[in-house]
Short mmCIF file of C-alpha atoms in Angstrom, two decimals:
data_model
loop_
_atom_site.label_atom_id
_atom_site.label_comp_id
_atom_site.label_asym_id
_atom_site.label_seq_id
_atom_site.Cartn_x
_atom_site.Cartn_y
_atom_site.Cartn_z
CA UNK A 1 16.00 23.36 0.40
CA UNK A 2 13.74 23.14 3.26
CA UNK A 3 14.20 20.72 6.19
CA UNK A 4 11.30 18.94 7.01
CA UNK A 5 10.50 17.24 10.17
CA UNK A 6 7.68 14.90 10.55
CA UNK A 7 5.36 17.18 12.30
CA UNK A 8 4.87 19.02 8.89
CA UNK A 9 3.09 16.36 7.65
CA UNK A 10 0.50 16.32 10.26
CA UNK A 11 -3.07 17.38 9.70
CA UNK A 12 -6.35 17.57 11.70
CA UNK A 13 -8.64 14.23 10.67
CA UNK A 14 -11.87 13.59 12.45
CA UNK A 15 -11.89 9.81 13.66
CA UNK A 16 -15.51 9.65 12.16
CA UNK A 17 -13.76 10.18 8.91
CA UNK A 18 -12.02 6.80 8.64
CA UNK A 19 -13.62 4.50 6.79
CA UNK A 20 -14.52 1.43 8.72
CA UNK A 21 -16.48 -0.41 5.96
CA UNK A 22 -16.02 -0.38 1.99
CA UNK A 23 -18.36 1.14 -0.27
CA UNK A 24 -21.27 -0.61 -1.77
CA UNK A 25 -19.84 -1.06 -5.12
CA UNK A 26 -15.93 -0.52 -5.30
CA UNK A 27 -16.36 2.35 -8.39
CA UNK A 28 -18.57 4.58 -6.41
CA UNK A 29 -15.69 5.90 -3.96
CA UNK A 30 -15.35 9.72 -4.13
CA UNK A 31 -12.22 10.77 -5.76
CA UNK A 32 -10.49 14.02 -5.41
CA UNK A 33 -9.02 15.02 -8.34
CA UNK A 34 -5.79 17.64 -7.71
CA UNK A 35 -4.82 19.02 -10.94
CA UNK A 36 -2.67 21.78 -12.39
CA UNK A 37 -5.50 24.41 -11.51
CA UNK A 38 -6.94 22.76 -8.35
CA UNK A 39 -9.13 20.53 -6.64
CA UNK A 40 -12.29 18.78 -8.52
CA UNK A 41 -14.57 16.36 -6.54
CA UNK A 42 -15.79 13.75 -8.28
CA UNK A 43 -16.64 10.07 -8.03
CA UNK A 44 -13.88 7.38 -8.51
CA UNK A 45 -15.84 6.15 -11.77
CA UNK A 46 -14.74 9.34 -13.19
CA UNK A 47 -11.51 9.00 -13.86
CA UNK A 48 -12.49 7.08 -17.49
CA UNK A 49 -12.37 11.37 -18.09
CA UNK A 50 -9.34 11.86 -17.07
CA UNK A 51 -7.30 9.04 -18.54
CA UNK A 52 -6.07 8.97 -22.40
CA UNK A 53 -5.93 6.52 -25.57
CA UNK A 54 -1.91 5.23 -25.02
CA UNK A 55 -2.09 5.81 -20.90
CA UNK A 56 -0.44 3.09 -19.62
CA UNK A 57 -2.06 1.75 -15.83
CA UNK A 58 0.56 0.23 -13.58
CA UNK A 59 -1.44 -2.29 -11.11
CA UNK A 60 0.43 -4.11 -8.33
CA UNK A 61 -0.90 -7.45 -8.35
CA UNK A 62 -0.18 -8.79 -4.85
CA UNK A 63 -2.74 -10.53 -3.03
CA UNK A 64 -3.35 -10.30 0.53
CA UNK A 65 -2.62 -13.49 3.18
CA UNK A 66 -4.76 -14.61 5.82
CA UNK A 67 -2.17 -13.77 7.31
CA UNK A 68 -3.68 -13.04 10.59
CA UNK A 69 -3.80 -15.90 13.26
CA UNK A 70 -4.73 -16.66 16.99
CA UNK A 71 -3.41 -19.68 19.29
CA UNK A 72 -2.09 -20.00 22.90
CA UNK A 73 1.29 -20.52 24.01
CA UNK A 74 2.46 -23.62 25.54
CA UNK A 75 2.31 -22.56 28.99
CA UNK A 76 -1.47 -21.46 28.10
CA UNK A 77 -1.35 -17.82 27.26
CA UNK A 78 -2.99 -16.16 24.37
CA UNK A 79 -1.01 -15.33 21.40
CA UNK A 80 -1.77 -13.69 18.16
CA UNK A 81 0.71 -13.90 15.17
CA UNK A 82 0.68 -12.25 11.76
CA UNK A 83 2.67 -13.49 9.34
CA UNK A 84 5.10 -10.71 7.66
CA UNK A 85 6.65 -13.27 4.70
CA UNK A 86 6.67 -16.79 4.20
CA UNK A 87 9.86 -18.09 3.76
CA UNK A 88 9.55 -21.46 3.14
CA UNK A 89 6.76 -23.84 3.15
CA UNK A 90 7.17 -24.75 7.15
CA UNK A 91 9.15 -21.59 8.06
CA UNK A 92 7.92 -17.26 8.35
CA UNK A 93 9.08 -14.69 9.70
CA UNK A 94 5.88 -13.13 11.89
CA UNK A 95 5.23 -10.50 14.24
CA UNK A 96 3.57 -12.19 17.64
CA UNK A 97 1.84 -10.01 19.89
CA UNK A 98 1.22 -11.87 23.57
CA UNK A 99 1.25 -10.76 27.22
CA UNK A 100 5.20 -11.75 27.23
CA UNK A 101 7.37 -12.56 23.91
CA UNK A 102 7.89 -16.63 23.54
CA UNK A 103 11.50 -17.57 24.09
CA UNK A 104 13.51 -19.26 21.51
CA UNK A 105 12.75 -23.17 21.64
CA UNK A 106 9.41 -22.24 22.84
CA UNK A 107 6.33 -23.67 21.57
CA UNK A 108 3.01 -21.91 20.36
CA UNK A 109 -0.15 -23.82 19.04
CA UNK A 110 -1.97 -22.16 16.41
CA UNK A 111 -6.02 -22.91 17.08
CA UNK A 112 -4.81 -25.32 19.69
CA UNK A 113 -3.60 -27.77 17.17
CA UNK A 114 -0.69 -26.93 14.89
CA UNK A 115 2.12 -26.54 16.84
CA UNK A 116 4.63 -24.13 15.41
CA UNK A 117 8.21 -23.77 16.76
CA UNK A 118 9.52 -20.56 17.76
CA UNK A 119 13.50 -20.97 16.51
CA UNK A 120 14.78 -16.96 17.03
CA UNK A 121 14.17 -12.98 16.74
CA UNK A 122 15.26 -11.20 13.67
CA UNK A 123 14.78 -7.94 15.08
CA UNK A 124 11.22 -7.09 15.34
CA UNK A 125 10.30 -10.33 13.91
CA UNK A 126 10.04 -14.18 14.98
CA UNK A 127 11.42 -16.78 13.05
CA UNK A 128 8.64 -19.70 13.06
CA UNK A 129 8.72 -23.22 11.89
CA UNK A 130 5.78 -25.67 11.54
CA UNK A 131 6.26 -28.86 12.65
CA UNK A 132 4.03 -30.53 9.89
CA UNK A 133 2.35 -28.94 7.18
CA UNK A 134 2.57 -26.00 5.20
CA UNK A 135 1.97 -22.08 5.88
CA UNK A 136 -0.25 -21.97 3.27
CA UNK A 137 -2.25 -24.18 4.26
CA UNK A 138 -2.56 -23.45 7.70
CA UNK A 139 -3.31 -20.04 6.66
CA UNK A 140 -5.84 -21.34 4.40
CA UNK A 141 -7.53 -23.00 6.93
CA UNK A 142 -7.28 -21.21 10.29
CA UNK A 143 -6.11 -17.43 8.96
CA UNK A 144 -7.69 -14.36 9.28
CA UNK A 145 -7.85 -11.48 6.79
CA UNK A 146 -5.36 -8.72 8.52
CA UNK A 147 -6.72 -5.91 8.54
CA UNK A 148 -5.38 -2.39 9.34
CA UNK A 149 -5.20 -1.06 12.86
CA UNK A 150 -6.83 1.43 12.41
CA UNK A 151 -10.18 -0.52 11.53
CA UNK A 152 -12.01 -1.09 14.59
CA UNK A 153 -13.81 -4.38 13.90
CA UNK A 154 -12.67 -8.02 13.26
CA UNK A 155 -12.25 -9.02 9.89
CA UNK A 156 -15.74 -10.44 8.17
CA UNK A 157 -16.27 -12.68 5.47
CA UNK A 158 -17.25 -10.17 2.86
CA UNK A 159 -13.06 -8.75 3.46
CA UNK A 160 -11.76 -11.77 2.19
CA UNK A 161 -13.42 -10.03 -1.10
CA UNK A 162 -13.08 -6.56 -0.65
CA UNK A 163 -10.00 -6.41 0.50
CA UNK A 164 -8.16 -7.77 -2.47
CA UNK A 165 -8.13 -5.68 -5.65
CA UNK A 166 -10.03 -7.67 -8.36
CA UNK A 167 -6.60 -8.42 -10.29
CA UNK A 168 -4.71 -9.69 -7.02
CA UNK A 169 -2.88 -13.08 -8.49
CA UNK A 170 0.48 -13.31 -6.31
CA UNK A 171 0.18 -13.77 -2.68
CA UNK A 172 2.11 -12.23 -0.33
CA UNK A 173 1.02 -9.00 1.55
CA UNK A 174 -0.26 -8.69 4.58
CA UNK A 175 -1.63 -5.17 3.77
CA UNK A 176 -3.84 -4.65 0.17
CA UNK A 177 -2.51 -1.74 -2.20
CA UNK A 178 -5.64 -0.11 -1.47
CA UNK A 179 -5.70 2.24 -4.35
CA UNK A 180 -6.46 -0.61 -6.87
CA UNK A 181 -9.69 -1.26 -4.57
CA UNK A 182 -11.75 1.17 -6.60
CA UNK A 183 -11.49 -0.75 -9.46
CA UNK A 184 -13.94 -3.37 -11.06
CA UNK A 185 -13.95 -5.49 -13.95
CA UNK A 186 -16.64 -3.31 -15.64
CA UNK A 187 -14.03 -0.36 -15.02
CA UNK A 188 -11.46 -2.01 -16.22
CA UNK A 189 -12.84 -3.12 -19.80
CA UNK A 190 -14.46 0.33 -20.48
CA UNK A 191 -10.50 1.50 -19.85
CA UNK A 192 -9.28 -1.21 -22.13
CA UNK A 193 -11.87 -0.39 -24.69
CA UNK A 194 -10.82 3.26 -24.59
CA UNK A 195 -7.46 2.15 -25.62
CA UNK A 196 -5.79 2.48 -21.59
CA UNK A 197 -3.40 -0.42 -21.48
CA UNK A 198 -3.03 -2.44 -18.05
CA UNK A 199 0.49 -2.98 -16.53
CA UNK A 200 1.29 -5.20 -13.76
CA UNK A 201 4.14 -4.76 -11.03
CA UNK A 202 4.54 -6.62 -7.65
CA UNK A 203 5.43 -5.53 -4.26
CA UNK A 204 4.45 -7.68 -1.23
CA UNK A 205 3.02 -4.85 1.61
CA UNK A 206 4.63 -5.61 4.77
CA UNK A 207 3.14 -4.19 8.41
CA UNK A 208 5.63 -2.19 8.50
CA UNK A 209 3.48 0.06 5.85
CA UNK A 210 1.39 0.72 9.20
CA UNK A 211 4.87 2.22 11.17
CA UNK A 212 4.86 5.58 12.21
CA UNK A 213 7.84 8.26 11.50
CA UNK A 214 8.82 8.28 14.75
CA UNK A 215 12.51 10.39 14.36
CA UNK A 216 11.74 14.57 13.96
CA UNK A 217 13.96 14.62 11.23
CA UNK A 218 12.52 12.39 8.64
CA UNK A 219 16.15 12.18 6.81
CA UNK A 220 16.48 9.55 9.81
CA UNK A 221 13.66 7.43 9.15
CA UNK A 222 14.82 4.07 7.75
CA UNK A 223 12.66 2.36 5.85
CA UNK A 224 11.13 -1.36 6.03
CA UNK A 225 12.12 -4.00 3.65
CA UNK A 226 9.89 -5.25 1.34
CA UNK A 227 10.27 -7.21 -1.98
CA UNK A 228 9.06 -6.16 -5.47
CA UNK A 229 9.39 -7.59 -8.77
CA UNK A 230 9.81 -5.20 -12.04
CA UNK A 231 9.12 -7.54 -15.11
CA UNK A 232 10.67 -7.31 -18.57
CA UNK A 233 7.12 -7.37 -19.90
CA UNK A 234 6.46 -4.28 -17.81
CA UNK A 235 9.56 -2.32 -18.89
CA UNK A 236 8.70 -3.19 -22.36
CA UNK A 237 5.64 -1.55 -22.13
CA UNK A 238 6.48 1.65 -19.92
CA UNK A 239 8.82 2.19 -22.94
CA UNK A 240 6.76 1.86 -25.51
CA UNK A 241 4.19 4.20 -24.05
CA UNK A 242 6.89 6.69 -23.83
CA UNK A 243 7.46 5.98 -27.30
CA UNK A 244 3.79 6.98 -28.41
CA UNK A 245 3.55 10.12 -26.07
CA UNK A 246 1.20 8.30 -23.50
CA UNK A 247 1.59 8.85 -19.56
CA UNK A 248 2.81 5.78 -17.12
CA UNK A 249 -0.34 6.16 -14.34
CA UNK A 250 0.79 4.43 -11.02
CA UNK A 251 -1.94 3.29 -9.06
CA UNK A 252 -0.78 2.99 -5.83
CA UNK A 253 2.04 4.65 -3.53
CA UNK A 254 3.38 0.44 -4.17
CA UNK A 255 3.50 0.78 -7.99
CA UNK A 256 5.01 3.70 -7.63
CA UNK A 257 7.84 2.19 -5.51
CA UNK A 258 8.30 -0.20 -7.70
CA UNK A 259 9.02 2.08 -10.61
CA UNK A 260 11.31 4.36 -9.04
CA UNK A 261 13.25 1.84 -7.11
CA UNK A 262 13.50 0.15 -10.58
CA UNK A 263 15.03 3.15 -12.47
CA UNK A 264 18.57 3.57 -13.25
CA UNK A 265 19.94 6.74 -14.30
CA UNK A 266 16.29 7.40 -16.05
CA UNK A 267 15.70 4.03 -17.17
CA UNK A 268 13.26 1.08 -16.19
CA UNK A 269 14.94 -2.04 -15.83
CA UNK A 270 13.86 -5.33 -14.75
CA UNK A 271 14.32 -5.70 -10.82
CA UNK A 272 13.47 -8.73 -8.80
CA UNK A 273 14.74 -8.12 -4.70
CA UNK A 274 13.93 -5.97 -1.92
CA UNK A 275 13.80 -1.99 -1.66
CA UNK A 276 13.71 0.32 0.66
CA UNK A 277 13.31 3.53 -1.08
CA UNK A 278 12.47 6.36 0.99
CA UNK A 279 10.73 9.47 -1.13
CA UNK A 280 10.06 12.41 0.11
CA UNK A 281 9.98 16.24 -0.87
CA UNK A 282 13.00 17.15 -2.97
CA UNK A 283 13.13 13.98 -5.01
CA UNK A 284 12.71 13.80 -8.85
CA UNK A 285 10.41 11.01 -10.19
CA UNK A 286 11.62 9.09 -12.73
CA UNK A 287 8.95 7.22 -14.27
CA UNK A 288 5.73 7.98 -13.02
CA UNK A 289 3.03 10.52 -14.93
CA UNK A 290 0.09 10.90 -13.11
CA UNK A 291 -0.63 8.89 -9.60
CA UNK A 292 -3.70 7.73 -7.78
CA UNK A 293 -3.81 7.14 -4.43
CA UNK A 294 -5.92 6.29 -1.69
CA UNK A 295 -5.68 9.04 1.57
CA UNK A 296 -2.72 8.31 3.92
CA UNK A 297 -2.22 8.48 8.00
CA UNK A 298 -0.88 11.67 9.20
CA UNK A 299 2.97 12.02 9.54
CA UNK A 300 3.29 8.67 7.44
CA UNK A 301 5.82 7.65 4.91
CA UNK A 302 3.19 7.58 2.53
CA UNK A 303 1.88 11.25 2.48
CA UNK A 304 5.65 12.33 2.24
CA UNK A 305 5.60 10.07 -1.01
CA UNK A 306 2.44 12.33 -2.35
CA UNK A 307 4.02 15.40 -1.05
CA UNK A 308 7.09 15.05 -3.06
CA UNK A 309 5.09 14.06 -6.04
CA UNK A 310 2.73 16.91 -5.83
CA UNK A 311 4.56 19.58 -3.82
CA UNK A 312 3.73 20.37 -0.21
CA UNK A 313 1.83 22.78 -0.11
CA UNK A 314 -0.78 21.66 -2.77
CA UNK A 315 -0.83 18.11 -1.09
CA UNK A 316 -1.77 19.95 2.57
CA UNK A 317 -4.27 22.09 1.11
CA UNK A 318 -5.94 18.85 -0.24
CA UNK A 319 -6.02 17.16 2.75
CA UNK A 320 -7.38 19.83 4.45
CA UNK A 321 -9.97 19.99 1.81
CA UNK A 322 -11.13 16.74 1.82
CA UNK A 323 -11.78 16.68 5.75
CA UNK A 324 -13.59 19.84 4.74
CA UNK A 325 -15.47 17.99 2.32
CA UNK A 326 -16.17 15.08 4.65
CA UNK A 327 -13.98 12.66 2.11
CA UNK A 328 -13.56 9.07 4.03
CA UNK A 329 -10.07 8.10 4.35
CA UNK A 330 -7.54 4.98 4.56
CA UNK A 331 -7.68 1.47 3.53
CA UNK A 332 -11.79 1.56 2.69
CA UNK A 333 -11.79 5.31 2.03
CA UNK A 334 -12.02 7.57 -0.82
CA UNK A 335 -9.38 8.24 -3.85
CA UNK A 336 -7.30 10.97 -5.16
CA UNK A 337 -6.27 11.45 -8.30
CA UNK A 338 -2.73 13.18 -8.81
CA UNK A 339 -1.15 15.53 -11.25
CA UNK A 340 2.57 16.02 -10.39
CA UNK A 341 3.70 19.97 -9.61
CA UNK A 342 4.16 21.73 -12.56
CA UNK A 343 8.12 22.82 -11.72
CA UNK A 344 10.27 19.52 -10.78
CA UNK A 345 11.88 21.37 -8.33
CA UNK A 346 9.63 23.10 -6.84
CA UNK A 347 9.30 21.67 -3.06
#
């Protein structure tokens, strides 16, 4: 089996070609459709044709925190903090980003006004504690939407919108699974109409979704944490769309983390914790059918993910074809829609 190292997954990608502002109307996204036979382009509205009576949808349904939020240190100095995961009403964990790193015991004072305890580092992160009040709430009221790094503009109010999928109902990212972005309401009752059924998952995207491979040999990448929750409800139905003959469609490298982190020995089974699966080229899917995705970072986690699901060398040649085709790419880009290689173990 071939070795791969992370430069393999790198690819030439105009900056021009990431998308810095969300389409007019979240269905008319292109969407790149790589099938059996090849590439199709087509627009993200399209893919009513391509999905069948008994297809089952698998949405993650987290919602995205203002998780995002600006204050000063005690001492003066400007901090910014982004909350990775609440933990309990008056304590996170959050990455801080300031000129130096606050000390334990320190103090930092979100808008100048809620004070907010810095009790230790867990690793990368900061363990924070309000003194009054509730993260929530503070995010609620002084919180920014956070959004990727690689968007070069503060966060306006029309994000708070557009960068939550339309059936986000359980808070908890600080990233959106972007490939549910494309879809609308209207989409989503022609699909039910046509007999698709709608499945939900949840995994809460972390900032460490944003991490670059940064080891040559990827088999020494390791993984962020992040938690996910597989319900009974959804295993019941992933099995009874086997039963029929339909296809389990992930939407979403998140759904389809969920899935296969949630499979045991071939079988969905409820899971409620954290994962860390790693999938890349050489691993055998489980559970998902058919995949759509939004276009991922070069050398990321994430393209590995679509590589193993669609074989290398098809997945390069439709990256390169989309920056061909001037496709926009990332968070507020275009879609694909993925068929999985025809021989499991091909690579």
């Amino acid at each position: 089996m071939k070795m791969f190292k992370r430069q393999d997954f790198d690819f030439e990608l105009p900056e021009s070609l990431i998308a810095q502002q969300p389409t007019a109307e979240r269905p008319a996204s292109r969407l790149l459709v790589l099938g059996p036979d090849g590439v199709e382009d087509r627009i993200f509205r399209d893919i009513e044709a391509y999905l069948q009576p008994g297809d089952l949808l698998v949405f993650n349904d987290t919602r995205v925190m203002p998780a995002r939020l600006f204050g000063q240190k005690a001492t003066g100095g400007k901090v910014e903090i982004l909350i990775e995961r609440v933990l309990s009403e008056r304590e996170a964990l959050a990455h801080v980003r300031a000129s130096r790193s606050p000390r334990p015991g320190s103090e930092l004072l979100i808008k100048g006004q809620v004070p907010v305890a810095v009790l230790g580092r867990e690793a990368e992160l900061f363990r924070l504690q309000l003194e009054d009040g509730d993260w929530k709430g503070v995010m609620a009221a002084h919180g920014h939407i956070p959004l990727p790094p690689y968007i070069a503009r503060s966060d306006e109010a029309f994000d708070h919108e557009r960068y939550q999928t339309v059936y986000a109902r359980k808070e908890g990212a600080v990233a959106a699974p972007t490939a549910g972005l494309h879809f609308d309401e209207a989409l989503l009752s022609r699909l039910k109409e046509k007999g698709v059924e709608q499945g939900f998952v949840t995994l809460h995207v972390g900032a460490g979704t944003f991490k670059p491979v940064q080891v040559d040999d990827i088999r020494e990448h390791r993984m962020h944490s992040e938690w996910i929750e597989v319900s009974p409800e959804l295993v019941a139905q992933v099995e009874a769309t086997r039963a029929r003959g339909g296809r389990v469609v992930a939407v979403g490298t998140t759904a389809v983390r969920c899935l296969e982190s949630a499979s045991v020995e071939g079988r969905l089974q409820p899971m409620q914790g954290e994962t860390d699966i790693f999938i890349t080229p050489g691993y055998r899917f489980q559970q998902v059918d058919l995949l759509i995705t939004n276009f991922h970072l070069p050398e990321s986690t994430l393209i590995m993910l679509v590589s193993a699901f669609a074989g290398y060398e098809r997945t390069m040649n439709a990256y390169r074809h989309a920056v061909a085709e001037k496709y926009r790419f990332f968070s507020y880009g275009d879609a694909m829609l993925v068929y999985p290689k025809e021989d499991p173990d091909e690579i």
